[in-house]
Coordinates of C-alpha atoms in Angstrom, one line a residue:
M1 CA 0.5 21.7 -11.1
P2 CA -1.0 23.8 -8.3
G3 CA -0.5 23.1 -4.7
L4 CA -3.3 23.4 -2.1
T5 CA -3.9 26.9 -0.8
T6 CA -6.1 28.0 2.0
G7 CA -6.5 31.6 1.0
G8 CA -9.7 31.1 -0.8
R9 CA -11.5 29.0 1.8
S10 CA -14.4 30.3 3.8
S11 CA -14.6 30.1 7.6
K12 CA -17.3 27.5 7.2
A13 CA -15.1 25.3 5.0
K14 CA -12.3 25.6 7.6
S15 CA -14.5 24.6 10.4
A16 CA -15.9 21.7 8.4
V17 CA -12.4 20.2 7.6
G18 CA -11.3 20.8 11.1
S19 CA -14.2 18.9 12.5
M20 CA -13.5 16.0 10.2
R21 CA -9.8 15.9 11.1
K22 CA -10.8 16.0 14.8
D23 CA -13.1 13.1 14.3
N24 CA -10.4 11.2 12.5
N25 CA -7.8 11.8 15.1
C26 CA -10.3 10.8 17.8
H27 CA -10.9 7.4 16.2
V28 CA -7.5 6.5 15.1
S29 CA -5.3 7.7 17.9
T30 CA -4.3 5.2 20.6
S31 CA -5.1 5.3 24.3
T32 CA -3.4 3.7 27.3
N33 CA -6.6 3.2 29.2
K34 CA -7.3 -0.1 27.5
P35 CA -5.3 -3.3 27.8
N36 CA -4.3 -3.1 24.2
P37 CA -4.0 0.4 22.6
M38 CA -4.1 -1.1 19.1
D39 CA -7.8 -2.1 19.7
D40 CA -8.8 1.5 19.0
D41 CA -8.8 0.9 15.3
A42 CA -12.0 -1.1 16.0
H43 CA -13.8 2.3 15.9
L44 CA -13.0 2.5 12.2
K45 CA -15.2 -0.6 11.5
I46 CA -18.9 -1.0 11.7
S47 CA -21.4 -3.7 10.6
Y48 CA -25.2 -3.6 10.1
T49 CA -28.0 -6.0 9.4
P50 CA -30.3 -3.8 7.4
G51 CA -33.1 -6.4 7.0
K52 CA -35.6 -6.4 4.2
K53 CA -36.8 -2.8 4.9
G54 CA -33.3 -1.2 4.5
G55 CA -32.9 2.3 5.8
N56 CA -30.2 5.0 6.4
F57 CA -27.1 4.1 8.3
G58 CA -24.2 6.1 9.7
L59 CA -20.6 4.9 8.8
P60 CA -17.2 5.9 10.4
L61 CA -15.9 9.4 10.0
G62 CA -19.2 10.9 9.0
A63 CA -19.9 8.7 5.9
K64 CA -23.4 7.6 5.2
L65 CA -25.2 4.6 3.6
T66 CA -28.7 4.3 2.2
V67 CA -30.1 0.9 1.6
P68 CA -33.4 0.5 -0.4
D69 CA -35.9 -2.1 0.6
G70 CA -35.7 -5.6 -0.8
V71 CA -31.9 -5.7 -1.1
F72 CA -30.9 -7.8 2.0
G73 CA -32.5 -10.7 3.7
K74 CA -33.2 -11.0 7.4
K75 CA -29.7 -12.3 8.3
D76 CA -27.6 -10.6 5.6
S77 CA -25.1 -8.0 6.8
I78 CA -22.9 -5.2 5.4
T79 CA -19.6 -3.9 6.8
C80 CA -17.7 -0.7 6.4
Q81 CA -14.0 -0.6 7.3
V82 CA -11.9 2.6 7.1
A83 CA -8.2 1.8 6.5
P84 CA -6.3 2.8 9.6
P85 CA -3.3 5.2 9.0
T86 CA -0.9 2.5 10.2
S87 CA -2.3 -0.1 7.7
R88 CA -3.1 2.3 4.9
W89 CA -0.4 0.6 2.7
R90 CA -2.6 -2.4 2.3
Y91 CA -5.3 -0.5 0.5
S92 CA -3.7 2.6 -1.1
P93 CA -3.8 2.9 -4.9
V94 CA -0.8 3.7 -7.0
L95 CA -1.4 7.2 -8.3
P96 CA 0.4 9.3 -11.0
F97 CA 2.6 12.1 -9.7
Y98 CA -0.1 14.7 -10.3
E99 CA -2.9 13.0 -8.5
H100 CA -3.2 13.0 -4.7
M101 CA -5.5 11.3 -2.1
T102 CA -7.8 13.7 -0.2
S103 CA -10.0 11.3 1.8
E104 CA -9.6 8.2 3.9
I105 CA -10.0 4.8 2.2
F106 CA -13.5 3.2 2.7
C107 CA -13.9 -0.6 2.2
L108 CA -17.4 -1.9 1.9
T109 CA -18.2 -5.6 2.0
T110 CA -21.3 -7.7 2.4
S111 CA -22.4 -11.3 2.9
L112 CA -24.4 -11.2 -0.3
N113 CA -22.9 -12.3 -3.6
V114 CA -25.1 -10.1 -5.8
L115 CA -27.0 -6.9 -4.9
K116 CA -30.5 -6.7 -6.3
K117 CA -30.6 -2.9 -6.2
S118 CA -28.1 0.0 -6.1
L119 CA -26.9 1.4 -2.8
V120 CA -26.1 5.1 -2.2
V121 CA -22.9 5.9 -0.3
Q122 CA -21.7 9.3 0.8
I123 CA -17.9 9.6 1.4
P124 CA -16.5 12.7 3.1
Y125 CA -13.2 14.3 2.0
Y126 CA -10.9 17.0 3.1
N127 CA -11.1 20.5 1.5
V128 CA -9.0 21.2 -1.5
D129 CA -8.5 24.3 -3.7
V130 CA -11.5 23.8 -6.0
E131 CA -10.4 26.8 -8.1
H132 CA -7.4 24.9 -9.5
S133 CA -8.1 21.3 -8.5
E134 CA -10.6 18.8 -9.8
I135 CA -12.2 16.1 -7.5
N136 CA -12.3 12.5 -8.6
V137 CA -13.3 9.1 -7.0
K138 CA -11.4 5.9 -7.6
G139 CA -12.7 2.5 -6.8
K140 CA -11.5 -1.1 -6.8
W141 CA -14.4 -3.6 -7.0
K142 CA -14.5 -6.8 -5.0
D143 CA -12.4 -9.6 -6.5
E144 CA -10.7 -7.2 -8.9
L145 CA -7.1 -5.8 -8.9
D146 CA -7.3 -2.6 -10.9
W147 CA -8.5 0.8 -9.6
V148 CA -11.0 2.6 -11.9
D149 CA -12.7 5.9 -12.0
V150 CA -16.2 5.8 -10.4
G151 CA -19.1 8.2 -11.3
F152 CA -20.1 10.5 -8.4
L153 CA -22.0 13.6 -7.5
R154 CA -20.6 16.4 -5.3
K155 CA -22.9 17.1 -2.3
E156 CA -23.5 20.8 -1.7
G157 CA -24.6 22.4 1.6
T158 CA -23.2 19.7 3.9
S159 CA -21.1 20.5 7.0
T160 CA -18.3 18.4 5.6
P161 CA -17.6 18.2 1.8
C162 CA -18.6 14.8 0.5
V163 CA -19.3 12.9 -2.7
E164 CA -22.2 10.6 -3.4
L165 CA -21.9 7.2 -5.1
E166 CA -24.6 5.0 -6.5
V167 CA -23.2 1.5 -6.8
D168 CA -24.6 -1.9 -7.5
R169 CA -21.6 -3.7 -6.2
L170 CA -19.2 -3.1 -3.3
G171 CA -15.5 -2.5 -3.1
T172 CA -12.9 0.0 -1.9
F173 CA -13.3 3.7 -2.5
V174 CA -11.1 6.8 -2.1
V175 CA -11.5 10.5 -3.2
T176 CA -8.5 12.1 -5.1
F177 CA -7.8 15.4 -6.8
T178 CA -5.9 16.5 -9.9
P179 CA -5.0 19.8 -11.4
K180 CA -7.8 21.2 -13.6
K181 CA -7.4 20.8 -17.3
E182 CA -9.2 22.2 -20.3
A183 CA -9.1 20.8 -23.9
F184 CA -9.6 22.6 -27.2
E185 CA -9.4 21.5 -30.8
I186 CA -6.7 22.6 -33.2
T187 CA -7.5 22.3 -37.0
P188 CA -5.4 22.8 -40.1
Q189 CA -7.1 26.2 -40.5
G190 CA -5.4 27.4 -37.3
C191 CA -6.8 28.4 -34.0
L192 CA -6.8 31.3 -31.5
Y193 CA -7.8 30.1 -28.1
N194 CA -8.2 32.1 -24.8
A195 CA -7.9 29.9 -21.8
R196 CA -10.7 29.8 -19.2
L197 CA -8.3 28.7 -16.4
S198 CA -6.4 32.1 -16.6
R199 CA -7.5 35.1 -18.5
Y200 CA -3.8 35.9 -19.2
I201 CA -3.2 32.8 -21.2
S202 CA -4.0 32.7 -25.0
I203 CA -2.7 30.4 -27.6
R204 CA -2.6 31.0 -31.5
F205 CA -1.9 28.4 -34.1
P206 CA -1.3 29.7 -37.7
K207 CA -2.8 27.9 -40.7
K208 CA -1.3 24.6 -41.7
A209 CA 0.6 24.4 -38.4
T210 CA -0.7 20.8 -38.3
D211 CA -1.9 18.6 -41.1
R212 CA -4.6 17.0 -39.0
P213 CA -6.9 18.0 -36.1
F214 CA -5.8 17.0 -32.6
Q215 CA -6.7 17.8 -28.9
Y216 CA -4.4 19.7 -26.6
E217 CA -4.9 19.9 -22.9
N218 CA -3.8 23.1 -21.1
E219 CA -2.8 22.5 -17.5
S220 CA -3.3 25.0 -14.8
T221 CA -0.1 25.9 -12.9
D222 CA 1.0 28.2 -10.2
D223 CA 4.6 28.3 -11.3
I224 CA 5.7 31.9 -12.2
A225 CA 8.9 31.8 -14.2
V226 CA 10.3 31.6 -21.1
L227 CA 11.5 28.0 -20.6
R228 CA 10.3 24.7 -22.2
K229 CA 10.3 21.3 -20.5
T230 CA 11.8 18.6 -22.8
D231 CA 10.7 15.0 -23.1
Q232 CA 13.7 14.0 -20.9
G233 CA 12.3 16.1 -18.0
S234 CA 14.9 18.9 -18.2
W235 CA 14.2 22.6 -18.9
E236 CA 15.7 24.6 -21.9
I237 CA 15.4 28.2 -22.9
V238 CA 13.1 29.0 -25.8
E239 CA 15.2 31.1 -28.1
G240 CA 13.6 33.8 -30.3
N241 CA 12.0 37.3 -30.2
Y242 CA 9.7 37.9 -27.3
K243 CA 6.9 40.4 -27.3
F244 CA 6.0 41.7 -23.8
T245 CA 3.0 43.5 -22.5
R246 CA 2.1 44.4 -19.0
T247 CA 0.9 40.9 -18.0
T248 CA 1.8 38.6 -20.9
V249 CA 4.8 37.4 -23.1
T250 CA 4.4 36.2 -26.7
F251 CA 6.8 33.7 -28.3
D252 CA 6.8 31.2 -31.2
V253 CA 7.4 27.5 -30.8
K254 CA 7.2 24.4 -33.0
T255 CA 6.7 21.8 -30.2
L256 CA 4.0 21.8 -27.5
S257 CA 5.1 21.2 -24.0
R258 CA 5.1 22.9 -20.5
F259 CA 6.3 26.5 -20.4
C260 CA 7.2 28.9 -17.6
V261 CA 8.4 32.5 -17.4
A262 CA 11.3 33.2 -15.1
K263 CA 13.3 36.3 -14.3
A264 CA 17.1 36.1 -13.7
K265 CA 19.8 38.6 -12.6
P266 CA 21.9 40.3 -15.4
G267 CA 24.4 37.8 -16.9
R268 CA 22.7 34.8 -15.2
R269 CA 20.2 33.9 -17.9
K270 CA 21.7 30.5 -18.7
R271 CA 21.4 29.5 -15.0
L272 CA 17.7 29.5 -15.3
T273 CA 17.8 25.9 -16.7
V274 CA 19.3 24.8 -13.4
A275 CA 17.2 27.0 -11.1
V276 CA 13.7 26.2 -12.5
P277 CA 14.0 22.4 -11.8
I278 CA 14.8 23.3 -8.2
L279 CA 11.8 25.6 -7.9
E280 CA 9.7 23.0 -9.6
G281 CA 10.7 20.4 -7.1
R282 CA 10.2 22.6 -4.0
A283 CA 6.7 23.8 -5.0
D284 CA 5.1 20.7 -3.4
K285 CA 7.7 20.2 -0.6
E286 CA 7.8 21.4 3.0
K287 CA 10.0 20.9 6.1
G288 CA 9.1 17.7 7.9
E289 CA 10.0 15.5 10.9
V290 CA 9.7 11.8 11.7
L291 CA 8.6 11.1 15.2
V292 CA 9.1 7.8 17.0
F293 CA 7.2 6.8 20.1
V294 CA 7.2 3.8 22.3
N295 CA 4.5 2.3 24.6
L296 CA 5.9 -0.4 27.0
Q297 CA 3.2 -2.2 28.8
E298 CA 3.7 -5.3 31.0
K299 CA 3.0 -7.8 28.3
F300 CA 2.7 -5.6 25.2
W301 CA 5.4 -3.4 23.6
F302 CA 4.9 -1.5 20.5
M303 CA 6.4 1.4 18.5
L304 CA 4.7 4.2 16.6
V305 CA 6.5 5.9 13.7
E306 CA 4.9 9.0 12.3
C307 CA 5.8 11.6 9.6
V308 CA 4.5 15.1 10.1
A309 CA 5.1 18.6 8.9
E310 CA 7.6 20.5 11.0
T311 CA 5.0 23.0 12.0
K312 CA 2.9 20.2 13.5
A313 CA 5.7 18.2 15.3
E314 CA 5.4 19.9 18.7
S315 CA 1.6 19.7 18.9
R316 CA 1.6 16.0 17.8
T317 CA 4.3 15.2 20.4
N318 CA 2.3 16.8 23.2
E319 CA -0.8 14.9 22.1
R320 CA 0.9 11.6 22.2
R321 CA 2.6 12.3 25.5
Q322 CA -0.8 13.0 27.1
K323 CA -1.9 9.6 26.1
G324 CA 1.1 7.8 27.7
F325 CA 3.6 7.7 24.9
K326 CA 7.3 8.3 25.2
L327 CA 9.2 10.2 22.5
I328 CA 12.5 8.7 21.2
T329 CA 15.0 11.3 20.2
K330 CA 17.1 11.0 17.0
S331 CA 20.7 9.8 17.2
V332 CA 23.2 12.3 15.7
T333 CA 26.8 11.3 14.9
A334 CA 29.3 13.7 16.4
K335 CA 31.3 15.7 13.8
V336 CA 35.1 15.9 13.8
E337 CA 37.4 18.5 12.3
I338 CA 41.0 17.7 11.3
S339 CA 43.5 20.5 10.5
K340 CA 45.5 20.2 7.3
N341 CA 48.4 22.5 8.3
N342 CA 50.7 19.8 9.5
F343 CA 50.8 16.7 7.2
R344 CA 53.5 14.8 9.2
R345 CA 51.8 14.8 12.5
P346 CA 48.1 15.6 12.4
P347 CA 46.8 17.4 15.5
P348 CA 44.4 15.6 17.9
I349 CA 40.9 15.3 16.7
K350 CA 38.6 17.9 18.1
E351 CA 35.1 16.7 18.8
F352 CA 32.1 19.1 18.6
K353 CA 28.9 18.6 20.4
A354 CA 26.3 16.9 18.4
K355 CA 23.6 19.2 17.0
E356 CA 20.2 18.4 15.8
P357 CA 20.0 18.1 12.0
D358 CA 18.6 21.1 10.1
G359 CA 15.7 18.9 9.1
F360 CA 14.7 17.7 5.6
E361 CA 12.0 18.3 3.0
I362 CA 9.0 16.0 2.7
F363 CA 6.4 15.7 -0.1
D364 CA 3.2 13.7 -0.8
G365 CA 4.0 10.0 -1.4
M366 CA 7.6 10.1 0.1
K367 CA 8.6 6.7 1.6
W368 CA 11.1 5.3 4.0
N369 CA 12.1 1.7 4.7
I370 CA 11.9 0.8 8.4
G371 CA 14.5 -1.4 10.0
I372 CA 14.8 -2.8 13.6
A373 CA 18.1 -4.0 15.0
D374 CA 20.1 -4.8 18.1
D375 CA 18.3 -6.2 21.2
I376 CA 14.7 -5.9 19.9
K377 CA 12.9 -7.4 16.9
I378 CA 9.5 -7.3 15.2
H379 CA 6.8 -9.5 16.6
Y380 CA 5.9 -12.3 14.1
D381 CA 2.3 -11.1 14.1
S382 CA 3.1 -7.5 13.1
D383 CA 2.3 -6.3 9.6
L384 CA 5.7 -4.7 9.3
S385 CA 7.0 -8.1 8.3
E386 CA 4.7 -7.9 5.2
N387 CA 5.5 -4.2 4.3
S388 CA 8.2 -2.2 6.0
E389 CA 7.5 1.1 4.4
L390 CA 6.4 4.4 6.0
Q391 CA 4.6 6.7 3.5
Y392 CA 3.7 10.3 3.9
F393 CA 0.2 11.5 2.9
K394 CA 0.4 15.3 2.7
Y395 CA -3.3 15.9 2.4
L396 CA -4.5 13.4 5.1
P397 CA -4.3 14.1 8.9
E398 CA -2.1 11.2 9.9
S399 CA 0.7 9.2 8.3
S400 CA 2.0 6.5 10.6
R401 CA 3.0 2.9 11.1
R402 CA 2.4 1.0 14.3
F403 CA 3.9 -2.4 15.2
V404 CA 4.5 -4.8 18.1
I405 CA 8.1 -5.4 19.2
E406 CA 9.7 -8.0 21.5
P407 CA 13.1 -8.9 22.9
R408 CA 15.4 -10.7 20.5
T409 CA 16.5 -13.2 23.2
N410 CA 15.1 -14.5 26.6
D411 CA 17.8 -12.7 28.6
E412 CA 16.3 -10.6 31.4
K413 CA 18.6 -7.6 31.1
T414 CA 18.5 -4.0 29.9
L415 CA 17.9 -3.9 26.2
L416 CA 19.3 -1.4 23.7
G417 CA 17.4 -1.4 20.4
A418 CA 17.7 0.7 17.2
L419 CA 15.2 1.9 14.6
S420 CA 16.5 3.1 11.3
L421 CA 14.7 4.9 8.5
A422 CA 16.2 4.9 4.9
P423 CA 14.4 7.0 2.3
I424 CA 13.3 5.3 -0.9
G425 CA 13.8 6.7 -4.4
L426 CA 15.6 10.0 -3.5
E427 CA 18.2 10.8 -6.2
D428 CA 19.7 13.8 -4.6
P429 CA 22.6 12.6 -2.3
R430 CA 22.2 15.5 0.1
A431 CA 18.4 15.0 0.4
N432 CA 18.9 11.3 0.9
E433 CA 21.5 11.8 3.7
A434 CA 19.3 14.4 5.5
A435 CA 16.3 12.0 5.4
T436 CA 18.2 9.0 6.7
L437 CA 17.4 8.7 10.4
T438 CA 18.4 6.5 13.3
F439 CA 16.7 6.2 16.7
K440 CA 17.9 4.5 19.8
V441 CA 15.6 3.0 22.4
A442 CA 16.6 1.7 25.9
I443 CA 14.4 -0.7 27.9
D444 CA 15.3 -1.1 31.6
E445 CA 15.7 -4.5 33.3
E446 CA 12.5 -4.3 35.4
T447 CA 10.4 -3.8 32.3
V448 CA 12.0 -6.8 30.7
K449 CA 11.4 -9.0 33.7
A450 CA 7.8 -8.0 33.8
Y451 CA 7.5 -8.9 30.2
F452 CA 8.8 -12.4 30.7
K453 CA 6.7 -13.0 33.9
P454 CA 4.3 -15.8 33.1
E455 CA 0.7 -14.7 32.8
F456 CA -2.0 -16.6 34.7
V457 CA -4.4 -18.3 32.4
P458 CA -7.5 -19.8 34.1
E459 CA -7.9 -23.6 33.5
E460 CA -11.2 -25.2 32.8
E461 CA -12.9 -26.4 35.9
K462 CA -12.7 -30.2 36.1
P463 CA -16.0 -32.0 36.4
K464 CA -16.8 -33.2 39.9
P465 CA -16.7 -37.0 40.4
K466 CA -20.1 -38.6 40.5
R467 CA -21.3 -39.6 43.9
E468 CA -21.8 -43.3 44.4
F469 CA -24.6 -44.6 46.5
N470 CA -24.6 -48.1 48.2
I471 CA -28.2 -49.3 48.4
H472 CA -29.2 -52.2 50.6
F473 CA -32.5 -53.8 50.1
A474 CA -34.3 -55.2 53.2
E475 CA -36.4 -58.2 53.2
P476 CA -40.0 -57.5 52.4
V477 CA -42.4 -57.4 55.3
V478 CA -45.6 -59.3 54.8
E479 CA -48.6 -57.1 55.8
K480 CA -52.2 -57.8 56.0
P481 CA -54.1 -56.8 52.8
V482 CA -55.9 -53.5 53.1
V483 CA -59.4 -53.3 51.8
V484 CA -59.8 -50.3 49.6
T485 CA -63.2 -48.7 49.6
T486 CA -64.1 -46.4 46.7
P487 CA -66.0 -43.3 47.8
R488 CA -69.1 -42.4 45.8
F489 CA -69.2 -38.8 44.5
K490 CA -70.9 -36.9 41.7
P491 CA -68.7 -36.8 38.5
I492 CA -67.2 -33.4 37.6
P493 CA -67.8 -32.1 34.1
Q494 CA -64.9 -32.4 31.7
T495 CA -64.9 -28.6 30.9
V496 CA -64.5 -27.9 34.6
M497 CA -61.6 -30.3 34.9
E498 CA -59.8 -28.8 31.9
R499 CA -60.2 -25.3 33.4
L500 CA -58.8 -26.5 36.8
M501 CA -55.9 -28.4 35.2
K502 CA -54.9 -25.6 32.8
S503 CA -51.8 -23.6 33.9
N504 CA -51.4 -19.9 33.3
R505 CA -47.5 -20.1 33.3
K506 CA -45.6 -20.1 30.1
P507 CA -43.7 -23.3 29.4
V508 CA -40.0 -23.1 30.2
F509 CA -37.6 -24.7 27.8
I510 CA -34.2 -25.6 29.2
E511 CA -31.4 -25.3 26.6
K512 CA -28.6 -27.7 26.9
E513 CA -25.0 -27.1 25.8
S514 CA -24.3 -28.2 22.2
K515 CA -22.4 -31.5 21.8
V516 CA -19.9 -29.8 19.5
L517 CA -18.8 -27.5 22.5
T518 CA -17.9 -30.2 24.9
G519 CA -14.3 -30.6 26.1
R520 CA -13.7 -33.6 23.8
S521 CA -15.2 -31.9 20.8
L522 CA -13.1 -28.8 21.3
M523 CA -9.9 -30.9 21.7
T524 CA -10.7 -32.7 18.4
L525 CA -11.4 -29.4 16.7
A526 CA -8.1 -28.0 18.0
H527 CA -6.1 -30.9 16.3
N528 CA -7.8 -30.0 13.0
V529 CA -7.4 -26.2 13.2
P530 CA -3.9 -25.5 14.4
E531 CA -4.1 -21.8 13.5
G532 CA -5.3 -20.9 17.0
L533 CA -4.0 -17.3 17.0
T534 CA -5.8 -16.5 13.7
L535 CA -9.0 -18.2 15.1
A536 CA -8.8 -16.1 18.2
V537 CA -8.7 -12.9 16.1
H538 CA -11.8 -13.9 14.3
L539 CA -13.5 -14.8 17.6
N540 CA -12.9 -11.2 18.7
L541 CA -10.8 -12.1 21.7
P542 CA -8.7 -9.3 23.3
D543 CA -5.1 -9.1 22.0
S544 CA -3.8 -9.2 25.6
T545 CA -5.4 -12.6 26.1
I546 CA -4.1 -13.9 22.8
T547 CA -0.6 -12.7 23.6
G548 CA -0.7 -14.2 27.1
I549 CA -1.9 -17.6 25.9
G550 CA 0.8 -17.6 23.1
F551 CA 3.6 -16.8 25.5
D552 CA 2.4 -19.4 28.1
A553 CA 2.4 -22.0 25.4
I554 CA 5.9 -21.1 24.2
A555 CA 7.2 -21.1 27.8
N556 CA 5.8 -24.6 28.5
G557 CA 6.9 -26.0 25.1
R558 CA 3.3 -26.7 23.9
G559 CA 2.2 -27.2 20.3
M560 CA -0.1 -25.1 18.2
S561 CA -3.0 -27.5 18.8
D562 CA -2.6 -26.9 22.6
V563 CA -2.8 -23.2 22.0
T564 CA -6.0 -23.6 19.9
Y565 CA -7.5 -25.7 22.7
K566 CA -6.7 -23.1 25.3
I567 CA -8.2 -20.4 23.1
L568 CA -11.4 -22.4 22.6
L569 CA -11.8 -23.0 26.3
Y570 CA -11.4 -19.3 27.1
W571 CA -13.8 -18.4 24.4
K572 CA -16.3 -21.0 25.6
R573 CA -16.4 -19.5 29.1
Q574 CA -17.0 -16.0 27.7
T575 CA -20.0 -17.3 25.6
K576 CA -21.5 -19.9 28.1
D577 CA -24.9 -18.1 28.1
K578 CA -25.3 -18.0 24.3
K579 CA -26.1 -21.7 23.7
D580 CA -26.8 -22.1 20.0
G581 CA -25.6 -18.6 19.3
A582 CA -22.1 -19.7 20.4
V583 CA -22.1 -22.3 17.6
D584 CA -23.0 -19.6 15.1
I585 CA -20.2 -17.4 16.3
L586 CA -17.7 -20.3 16.0
T587 CA -18.8 -21.4 12.5
M588 CA -18.7 -17.8 11.3
A589 CA -15.1 -17.3 12.6
L590 CA -14.0 -20.6 10.9
R591 CA -15.5 -19.3 7.6
E592 CA -13.8 -15.9 7.9
M593 CA -10.4 -17.6 8.3
G594 CA -10.9 -19.7 5.2
R595 CA -12.0 -23.0 6.9
S596 CA -15.5 -23.3 5.5
D597 CA -15.1 -27.1 5.3
I598 CA -14.5 -27.4 9.1
A599 CA -17.4 -25.0 9.8
R600 CA -19.8 -27.2 7.7
V601 CA -18.8 -30.3 9.7
V602 CA -19.3 -28.5 13.0
L603 CA -22.7 -27.2 12.0
E604 CA -23.8 -30.7 10.8
K605 CA -22.8 -32.4 14.0
H606 CA -24.5 -29.6 16.0
Q607 CA -27.8 -30.3 14.1
D608 CA -27.4 -34.0 14.6
K609 CA -26.7 -33.4 18.4
K610 CA -23.4 -35.4 18.2
E611 CA -19.9 -34.7 19.3
L612 CA -16.9 -34.0 17.0
T613 CA -14.7 -37.0 16.4
A614 CA -11.6 -37.6 14.4
G615 CA -13.6 -39.6 12.0
C616 CA -15.7 -36.6 11.0
F617 CA -12.6 -34.9 9.6
D618 CA -11.1 -38.0 8.1
I619 CA -14.1 -38.4 5.9
L620 CA -13.9 -34.7 5.0
A621 CA -10.2 -35.1 4.1
G622 CA -11.1 -38.1 1.9
V623 CA -13.7 -36.1 0.0

């Protein structure tokens, strides 16, 4: 299986892939200018309301969407989400060893259940060696679990290589590549086949070599090494008479498999069976590093773990430091040396200075298990509790995991935490030991005290008490009747009166706050939706505000319904000018978090201009 090479790329192709990688890094990297650096992943998500006319729409990372007319209604929407590198594990397909991802993962969703017409989607991918590799597109349709191959067209003449899909339903898509293969038919009459992948490869089958026709696939390979690979995965020497020419070797076999030609030193011919597996394993490996960064803000701590090639470690470190990150160095155990000359009384142990490890080899798909110990722990809302693996994607620009951490206890003291990385699935003990890593992080006492300092959360303004008026009625005074005289005048025509009374100003409609957004309604809603933190996410509240409200509730011993009420009050103040639009936002958030029943009750009471009461939801529970 060939690896990716850059020798055959044109300068235009290099600039195109560089531009795409730059765009990717710009969108997925974090920044300390915002209250929450993890909000930067929002640049990887975009939504449109195409309307009935449709049109052309730009998607993240240079992708494009074409919607024909008559597909969507006036309020229907479509959303494109690119899987962030730190959450790529949620969407990545399980690929065979010879297939690799060469694009980001694009997730397309819509509010429609069925599309009336097909949509056209263009997905960019990173350049590959097209001479030996074949592009493929995999997709996973909505509400289905299996990945399938999706038909596509390769777009030529674009600044960034891309594929074009015509789909009548949406889902998740990714571009992959595999080694090129060619198939040819072998009949009982024999066959002489000259491979198109390489002009030096030819295969001859004599008559009656097989009693039935069958297809054989010839894989392209870059391995230069006559050995045959067995069904058990080992390599064995093909015995027999070889016929050599300047560029080819001819030999007879009775079993088809993978073959390679290797050259050994005199007397070392049998050692080829050991050397070839090593060369085969290193063909797709490179020296790598795992970098660990921390960002300690006042109320928000998080760590970033990233796997990069050794050649990119320095530039990636400088890039992160410029954005306010701090690099955590690896912990190396000091080595000791004991003399064996005196068995009765061993000499004192001599300690050597700890040296940085020589590094380790990484390959596409390599995984580590991440562990956190000592004085810090994973925040309950971090996705590391669902999946604790770090996976390396060789052909994508970034392979990282990002997660929130917090103190293990409430003690305001200096904290010493540890992060460990244990490789998964490495059978070689030496490689497993070299790739097992430990990092120590120290957090000073002032940073810990600032973390536990209560955050001010504005309270809802209390309504001013109504002013009471004391009215005293005086006794009526009897006055003399007044004689009213009606003046006589010429009546004005009705048309003139209508013209004089008509106003040129447009009528002003005063919108009142919906009954379902009053304080009592929101308190009732909070008791029926205790998942306040989840609701806050779907209401698009800042993570710093969510974290502050959560910690304030924990410090004061409040329940989850109180947290939900606080969040609803904060959200209400932010949307006080939206009137009915605020009700639409609230019901949409409830539907997205799976509470369509609650959303239906809120909408019905809003239309009836009534407040939310406990009886509304009691009836719903009974139904």
